[in-house]
Coordinates of C-alpha atoms in Angstrom, one line a residue:
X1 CA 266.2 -23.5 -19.0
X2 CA 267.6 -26.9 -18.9
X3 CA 266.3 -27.9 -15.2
X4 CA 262.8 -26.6 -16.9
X5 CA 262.7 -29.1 -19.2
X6 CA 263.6 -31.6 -16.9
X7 CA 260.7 -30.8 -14.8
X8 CA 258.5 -31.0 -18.0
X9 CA 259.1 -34.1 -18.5
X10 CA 257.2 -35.8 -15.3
X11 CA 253.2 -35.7 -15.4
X12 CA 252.2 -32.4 -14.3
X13 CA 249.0 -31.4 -11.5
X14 CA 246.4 -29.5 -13.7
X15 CA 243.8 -27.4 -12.8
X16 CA 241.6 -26.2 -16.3
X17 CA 239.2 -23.3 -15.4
X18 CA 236.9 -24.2 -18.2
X19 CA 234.3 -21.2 -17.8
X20 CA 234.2 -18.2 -15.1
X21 CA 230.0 -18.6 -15.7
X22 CA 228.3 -19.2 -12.5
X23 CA 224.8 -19.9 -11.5
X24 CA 225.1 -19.1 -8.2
X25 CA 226.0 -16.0 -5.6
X26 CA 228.0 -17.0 -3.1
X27 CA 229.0 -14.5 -0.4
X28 CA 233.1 -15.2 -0.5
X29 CA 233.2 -15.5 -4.1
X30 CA 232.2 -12.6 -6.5
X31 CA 233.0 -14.2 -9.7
X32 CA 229.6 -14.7 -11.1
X33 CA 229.9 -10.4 -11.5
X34 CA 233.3 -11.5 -14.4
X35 CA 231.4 -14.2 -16.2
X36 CA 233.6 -15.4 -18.9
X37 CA 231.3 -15.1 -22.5
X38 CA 230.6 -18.8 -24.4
X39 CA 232.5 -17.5 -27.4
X40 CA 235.9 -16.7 -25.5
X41 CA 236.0 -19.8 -23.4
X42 CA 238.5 -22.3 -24.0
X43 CA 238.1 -24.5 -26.8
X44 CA 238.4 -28.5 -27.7
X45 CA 241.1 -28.2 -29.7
X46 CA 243.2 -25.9 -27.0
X47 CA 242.0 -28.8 -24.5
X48 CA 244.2 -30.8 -26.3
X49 CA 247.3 -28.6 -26.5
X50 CA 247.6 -29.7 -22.6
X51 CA 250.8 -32.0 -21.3
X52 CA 250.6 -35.6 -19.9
X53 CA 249.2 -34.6 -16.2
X54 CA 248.7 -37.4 -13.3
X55 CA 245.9 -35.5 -11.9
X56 CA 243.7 -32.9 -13.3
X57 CA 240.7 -30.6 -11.5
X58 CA 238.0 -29.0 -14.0
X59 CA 236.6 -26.0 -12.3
X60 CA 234.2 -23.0 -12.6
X61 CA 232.5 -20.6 -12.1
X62 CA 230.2 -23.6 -12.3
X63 CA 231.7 -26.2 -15.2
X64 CA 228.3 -27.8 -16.4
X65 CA 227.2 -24.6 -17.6
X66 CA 229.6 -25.3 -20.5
X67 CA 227.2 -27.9 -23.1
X68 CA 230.7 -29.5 -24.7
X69 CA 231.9 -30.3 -21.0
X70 CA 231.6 -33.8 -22.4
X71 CA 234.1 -33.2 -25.0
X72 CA 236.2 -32.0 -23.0
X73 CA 236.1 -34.8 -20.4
X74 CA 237.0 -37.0 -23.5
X75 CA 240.0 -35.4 -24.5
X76 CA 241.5 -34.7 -21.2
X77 CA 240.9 -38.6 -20.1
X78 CA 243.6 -39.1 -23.2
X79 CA 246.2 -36.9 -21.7
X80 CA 245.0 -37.7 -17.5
X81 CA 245.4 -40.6 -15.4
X82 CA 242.5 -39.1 -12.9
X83 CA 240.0 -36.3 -13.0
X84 CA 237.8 -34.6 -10.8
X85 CA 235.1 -31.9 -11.2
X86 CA 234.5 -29.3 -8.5
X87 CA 230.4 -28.5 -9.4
X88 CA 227.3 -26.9 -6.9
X89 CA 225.9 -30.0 -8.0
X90 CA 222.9 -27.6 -9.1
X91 CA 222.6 -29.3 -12.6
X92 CA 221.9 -32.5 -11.7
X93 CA 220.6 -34.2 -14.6
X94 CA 223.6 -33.0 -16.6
X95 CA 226.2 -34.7 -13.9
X96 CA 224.4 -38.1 -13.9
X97 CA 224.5 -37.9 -17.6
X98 CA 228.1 -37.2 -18.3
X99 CA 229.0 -40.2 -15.1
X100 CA 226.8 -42.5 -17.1
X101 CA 230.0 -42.3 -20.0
X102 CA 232.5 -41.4 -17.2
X103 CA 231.5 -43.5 -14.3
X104 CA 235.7 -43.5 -13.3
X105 CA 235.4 -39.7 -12.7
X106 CA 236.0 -37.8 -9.3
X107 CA 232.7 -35.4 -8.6
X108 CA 233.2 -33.2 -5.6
X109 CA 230.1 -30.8 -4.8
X110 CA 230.3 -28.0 -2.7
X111 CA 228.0 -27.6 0.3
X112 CA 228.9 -24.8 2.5
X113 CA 226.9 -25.8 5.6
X114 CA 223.6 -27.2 6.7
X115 CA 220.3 -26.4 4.8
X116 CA 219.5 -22.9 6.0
X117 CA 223.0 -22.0 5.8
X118 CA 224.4 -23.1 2.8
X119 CA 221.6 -21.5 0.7
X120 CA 222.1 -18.2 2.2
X121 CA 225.9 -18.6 1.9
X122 CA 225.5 -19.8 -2.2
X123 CA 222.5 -17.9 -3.1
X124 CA 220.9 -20.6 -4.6
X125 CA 217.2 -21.3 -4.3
X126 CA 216.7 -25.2 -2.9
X127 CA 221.1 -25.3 -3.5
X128 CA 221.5 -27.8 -0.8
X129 CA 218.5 -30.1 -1.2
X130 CA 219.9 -29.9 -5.5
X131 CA 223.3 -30.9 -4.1
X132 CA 221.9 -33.5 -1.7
X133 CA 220.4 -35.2 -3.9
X134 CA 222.9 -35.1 -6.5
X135 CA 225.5 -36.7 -4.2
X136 CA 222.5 -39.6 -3.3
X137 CA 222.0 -40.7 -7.4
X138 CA 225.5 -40.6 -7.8
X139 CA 226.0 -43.0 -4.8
X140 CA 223.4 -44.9 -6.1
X141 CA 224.8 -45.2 -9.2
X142 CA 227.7 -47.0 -7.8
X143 CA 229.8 -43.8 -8.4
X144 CA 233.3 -44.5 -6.2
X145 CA 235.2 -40.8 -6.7
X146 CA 232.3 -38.7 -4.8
X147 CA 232.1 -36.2 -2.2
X148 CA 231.3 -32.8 -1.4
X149 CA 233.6 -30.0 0.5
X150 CA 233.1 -27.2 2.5
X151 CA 234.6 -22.9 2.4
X152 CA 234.5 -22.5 6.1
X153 CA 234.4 -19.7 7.6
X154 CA 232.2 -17.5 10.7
X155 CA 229.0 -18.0 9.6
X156 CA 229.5 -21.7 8.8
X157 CA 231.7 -23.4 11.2
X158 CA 229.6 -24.9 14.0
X159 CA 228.5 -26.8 10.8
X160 CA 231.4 -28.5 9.8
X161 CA 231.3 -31.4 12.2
X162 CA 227.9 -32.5 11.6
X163 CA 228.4 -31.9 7.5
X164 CA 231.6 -34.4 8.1
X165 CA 229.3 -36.6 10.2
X166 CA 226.8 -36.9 6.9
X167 CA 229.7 -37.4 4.5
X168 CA 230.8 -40.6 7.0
X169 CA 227.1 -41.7 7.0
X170 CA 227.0 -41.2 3.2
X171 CA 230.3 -42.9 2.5
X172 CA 231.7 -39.9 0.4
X173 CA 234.7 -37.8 0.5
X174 CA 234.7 -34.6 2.3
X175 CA 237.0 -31.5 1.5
X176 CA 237.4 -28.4 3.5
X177 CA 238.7 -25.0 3.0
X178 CA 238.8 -21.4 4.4
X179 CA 238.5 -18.2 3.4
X180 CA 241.0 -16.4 0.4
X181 CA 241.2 -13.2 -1.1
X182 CA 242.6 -13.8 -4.8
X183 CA 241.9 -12.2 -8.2
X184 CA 239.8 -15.9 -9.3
X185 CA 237.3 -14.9 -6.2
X186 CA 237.2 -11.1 -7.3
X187 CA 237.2 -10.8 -3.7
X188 CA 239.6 -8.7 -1.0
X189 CA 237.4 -8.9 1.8
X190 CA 236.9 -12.1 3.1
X191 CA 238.0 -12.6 6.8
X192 CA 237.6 -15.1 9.6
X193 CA 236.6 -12.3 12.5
X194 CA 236.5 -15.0 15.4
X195 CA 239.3 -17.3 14.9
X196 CA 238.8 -19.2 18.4
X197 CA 235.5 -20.5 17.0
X198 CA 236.1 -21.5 13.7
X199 CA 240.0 -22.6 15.0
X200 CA 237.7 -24.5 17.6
X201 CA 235.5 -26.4 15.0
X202 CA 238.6 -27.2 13.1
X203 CA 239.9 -29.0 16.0
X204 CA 237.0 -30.7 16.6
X205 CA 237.2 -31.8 12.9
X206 CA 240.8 -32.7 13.1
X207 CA 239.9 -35.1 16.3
X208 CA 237.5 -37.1 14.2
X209 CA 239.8 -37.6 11.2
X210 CA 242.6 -38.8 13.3
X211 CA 240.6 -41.2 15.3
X212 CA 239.1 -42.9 11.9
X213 CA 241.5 -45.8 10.8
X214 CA 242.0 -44.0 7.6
X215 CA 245.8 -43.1 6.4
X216 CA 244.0 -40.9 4.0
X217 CA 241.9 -39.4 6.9
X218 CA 244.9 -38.7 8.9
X219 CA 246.6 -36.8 6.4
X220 CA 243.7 -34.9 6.0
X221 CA 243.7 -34.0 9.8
X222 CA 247.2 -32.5 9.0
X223 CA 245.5 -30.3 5.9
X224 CA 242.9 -29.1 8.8
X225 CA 245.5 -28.3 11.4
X226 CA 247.0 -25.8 8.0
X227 CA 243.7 -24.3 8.3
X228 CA 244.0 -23.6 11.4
X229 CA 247.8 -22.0 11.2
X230 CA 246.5 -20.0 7.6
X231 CA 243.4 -18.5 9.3
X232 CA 246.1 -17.0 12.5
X233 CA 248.3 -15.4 9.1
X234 CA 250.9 -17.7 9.7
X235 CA 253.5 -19.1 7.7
X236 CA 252.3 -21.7 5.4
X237 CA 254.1 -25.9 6.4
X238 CA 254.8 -26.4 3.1
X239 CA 257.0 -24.9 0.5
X240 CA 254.7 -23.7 -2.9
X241 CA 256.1 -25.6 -5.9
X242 CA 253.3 -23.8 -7.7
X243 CA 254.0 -22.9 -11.9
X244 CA 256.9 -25.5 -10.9
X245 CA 255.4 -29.4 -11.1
X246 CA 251.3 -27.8 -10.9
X247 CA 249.6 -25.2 -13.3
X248 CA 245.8 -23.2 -13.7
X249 CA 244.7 -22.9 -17.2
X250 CA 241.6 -20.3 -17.2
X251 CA 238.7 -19.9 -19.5
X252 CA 240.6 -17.4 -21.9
X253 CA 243.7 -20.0 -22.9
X254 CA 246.0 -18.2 -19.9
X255 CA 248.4 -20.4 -18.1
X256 CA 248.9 -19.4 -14.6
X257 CA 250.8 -20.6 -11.3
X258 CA 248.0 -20.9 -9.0
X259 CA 244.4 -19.5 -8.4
X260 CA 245.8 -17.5 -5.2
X261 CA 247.6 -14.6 -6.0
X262 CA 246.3 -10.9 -5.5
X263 CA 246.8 -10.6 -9.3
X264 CA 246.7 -12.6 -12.2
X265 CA 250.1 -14.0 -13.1
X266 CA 250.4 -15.5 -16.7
X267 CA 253.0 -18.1 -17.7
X268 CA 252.1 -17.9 -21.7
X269 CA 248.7 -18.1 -23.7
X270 CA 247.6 -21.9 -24.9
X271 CA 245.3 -20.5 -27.8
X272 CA 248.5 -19.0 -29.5
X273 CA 251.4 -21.1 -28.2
X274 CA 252.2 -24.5 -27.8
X275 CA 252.5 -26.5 -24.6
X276 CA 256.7 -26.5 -24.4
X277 CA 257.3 -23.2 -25.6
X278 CA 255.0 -21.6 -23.2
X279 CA 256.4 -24.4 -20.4
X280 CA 259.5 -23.3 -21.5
X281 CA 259.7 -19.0 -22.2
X282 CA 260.8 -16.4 -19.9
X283 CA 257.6 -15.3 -19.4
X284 CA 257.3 -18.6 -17.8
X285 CA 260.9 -18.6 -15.5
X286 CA 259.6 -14.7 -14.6
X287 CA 256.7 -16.3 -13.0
X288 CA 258.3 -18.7 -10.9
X289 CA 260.5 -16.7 -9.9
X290 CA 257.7 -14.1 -8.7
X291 CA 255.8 -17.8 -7.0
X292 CA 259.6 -17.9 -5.1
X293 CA 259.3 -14.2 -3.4
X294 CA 255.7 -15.0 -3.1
X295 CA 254.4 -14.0 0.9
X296 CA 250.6 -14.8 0.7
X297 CA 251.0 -18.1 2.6
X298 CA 247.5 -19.6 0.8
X299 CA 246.6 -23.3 2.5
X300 CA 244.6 -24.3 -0.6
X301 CA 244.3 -28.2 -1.2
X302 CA 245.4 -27.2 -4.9
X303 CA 248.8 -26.0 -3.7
X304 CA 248.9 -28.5 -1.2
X305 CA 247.8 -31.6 -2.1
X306 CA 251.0 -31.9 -4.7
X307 CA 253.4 -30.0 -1.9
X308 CA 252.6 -33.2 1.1
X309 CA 253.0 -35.5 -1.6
X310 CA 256.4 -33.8 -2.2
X311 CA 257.5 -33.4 0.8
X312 CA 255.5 -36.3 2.8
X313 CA 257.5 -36.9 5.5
X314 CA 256.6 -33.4 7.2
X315 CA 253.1 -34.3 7.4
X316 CA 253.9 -37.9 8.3
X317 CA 255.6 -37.3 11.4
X318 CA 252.7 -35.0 12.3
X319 CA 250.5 -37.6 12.0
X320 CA 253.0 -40.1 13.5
X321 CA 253.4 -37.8 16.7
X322 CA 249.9 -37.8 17.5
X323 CA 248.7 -41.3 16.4
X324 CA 251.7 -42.4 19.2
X325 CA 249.6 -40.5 21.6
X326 CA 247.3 -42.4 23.2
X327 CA 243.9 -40.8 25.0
X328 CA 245.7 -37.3 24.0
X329 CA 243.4 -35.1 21.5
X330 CA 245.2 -32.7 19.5
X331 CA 244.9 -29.2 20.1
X332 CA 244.9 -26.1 18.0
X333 CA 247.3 -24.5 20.5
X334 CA 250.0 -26.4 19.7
X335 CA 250.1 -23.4 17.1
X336 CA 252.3 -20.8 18.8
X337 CA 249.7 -18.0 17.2
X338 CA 246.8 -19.1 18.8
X339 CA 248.3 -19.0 22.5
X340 CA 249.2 -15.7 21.5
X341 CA 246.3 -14.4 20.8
X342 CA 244.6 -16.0 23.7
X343 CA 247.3 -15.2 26.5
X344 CA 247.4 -10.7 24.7
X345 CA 250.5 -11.4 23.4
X346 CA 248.8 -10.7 20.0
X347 CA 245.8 -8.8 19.1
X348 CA 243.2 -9.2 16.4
X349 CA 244.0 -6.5 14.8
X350 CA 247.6 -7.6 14.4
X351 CA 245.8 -10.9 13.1
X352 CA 243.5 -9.1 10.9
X353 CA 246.7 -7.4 9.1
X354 CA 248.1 -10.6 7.8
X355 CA 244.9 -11.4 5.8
X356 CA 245.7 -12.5 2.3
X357 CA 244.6 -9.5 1.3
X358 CA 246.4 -7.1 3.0
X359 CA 249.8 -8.7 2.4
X360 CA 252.5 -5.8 1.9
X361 CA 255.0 -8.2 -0.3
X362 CA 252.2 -10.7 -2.9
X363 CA 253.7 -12.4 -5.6
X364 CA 253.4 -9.8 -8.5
X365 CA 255.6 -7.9 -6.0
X366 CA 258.1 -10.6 -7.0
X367 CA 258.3 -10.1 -10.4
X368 CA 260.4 -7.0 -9.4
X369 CA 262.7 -8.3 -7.3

């Protein structure tokens, strides 16, 4: 108990899931079918039961569904040093609205591919053009904290150069992800099936970070190279400090370790308990314990992010060791997985049985142990 409250005392990571309402269909995410209803979703005056955080996400479903998002921006600017929303960038009128007040806000719009593509992939009619043209006011604007990022996966990847190649042209930010299978997606199906191509694309992508002269840029070449090693079922580079220094909050009050796990673990409820006793119960210690045994090996840039900042000298001598390469590109077979898949040693179906979702030992396993 005592080295909990010790840890409670820094600024914490955030994530607050203010509504699981979502206006579009995307093929790796089924959540729009477990809408959250208006009248259970996570109130103001829960908002500001929340800690001191040095950096807090506000997610979906799709967040500016919610008509008091504005209030809650307001209150979670008093207890956050920066905050970013993850949108489809569908509502665009709404977004420009609420940057007008906030114009110090991070937006990050997801665009899963090219035009054809990503509105097959989101199921939205006209999504990418709508998202386009959202990133273009807000850049117009003057807006600093912008980008977009992208799920990749099979039907995708061959796009995520030239989307990177847009984002450099733009001057905006530019995320990536892969596939996970996870009680928030309501999804135990998705799959890379050709992990050469998409590991491929990632390399390519990797390549272009590390020859920008961006620090930031190379660190993010090290988050892509974790793709890489996540989509062979490999053990994750970082340790999870998950329900430790970083917490999810969803639209019913819950507070949870992550967004990743097969099932939903819950640390305490913030409608009917206050910040430090929930911080601070065994319902809480339980949890992290289960996040310890945990074997799902996520590569998610909310588990992550904190985790290099932690632990920055792993992917800092990374980068080091291939900045101090001249003329050498780096290559996704410097993954011991990938030449074993190419060279027989492995097969896909061995592959295929370390997907997320098929994981034999998950972290509500852990809560036994």
């Amino acid at each position: 108990m005592k080295n909990t409250l010790v840890r409670q005392s820094r600024k914490l990571n955030g994530t607050v899931i203010v509504t699981y309402r979502c206006n579009a269909r995307c093929t790796m995410c089924n959540r729009y079918k477990a809408p959250s209803r208006p009248e259970d979703e996570i109130s103001v005056e829960t908002i500001k039961k929340l800690p001191r955080m040095y950096f807090t996400n506000i997610t979906g479903g799709e967040p500016f569904i919610r008509e008091d998002l504005k209030e809650i921006v307001r209150e979670l600017y008093k207890l956050s040093d920066r905050i970013v929303i993850s949108t489809n960038g569908y509502f665009t009128d709404r977004i420009i609205d609420l940057c007008k007040e906030f114009p110090q806000i991070g937006i990050r719009i997801s665009i899963e591919g090219l035009e054809q593509t990503n509105n097959e992939i989101r199921g939205l009619e006209n999504g990418y053009q709508r998202g386009y043209q959202t990133l273009k006011k807000l850049r117009e604007m003057g807006m600093k904290d912008v980008g977009f990022g992208m799920t990749v996966q099979d039907r995708n990847a061959p796009d995520l150069v030239p989307l990177y190649k847009i984002s450099e042209q733009m001057g905006l930010e530019f995320a990536t992800a892969s596939l996970h299978n996870s009680f928030y997606f309501v999804e135990s199906k998705n799959i890379i099936h050709d992990r050469p191509m998409v590991a491929q694309n990632f390399e390519d992508l990797v390549n272009e970070l590390l020859k920008s002269n961006s620090p930031k840029k190379w660190f993010r070449a090290y988050f892509n190279h974790g793709l890489i090693n996540y989509i062979y079922g490999q053990k994750r580079l970082l340790p999870c400090d998950m329900s430790f220094d970083t917490f999810f909050i969803d639209p019913f009050g819950d507070v949870m370790p992550c967004n990743g796990t097969r099932d939903k673990l819950v640390m305490g409820n913030l409608n009917r308990q206050g910040w430090d006793e929930l911080w601070n119960s065994p319902e809480a210690e339980n949890v992290r314990s289960a996040v310890r045994h945990c074997d799902r090996q996520c590569w998610m840039i909310g588990s992550v992010s904190p985790a290099m900042h932690k632990y920055i000298w792993n992917p800092a001598w990374w980068i080091l060791r291939h900045k101090l390469r001249p003329g050498k590109k780096y290559s996704m077979y410097e993954i011991p997985a990938v030449c074993d898949l190419r060279d027989g040693r492995v097969t896909k179906e061995q592959l295929d049985a370390l997907s997320t979702c098929d994981f034999s030992a998950t972290a509500k396993d852990g809560l036994t142990k």
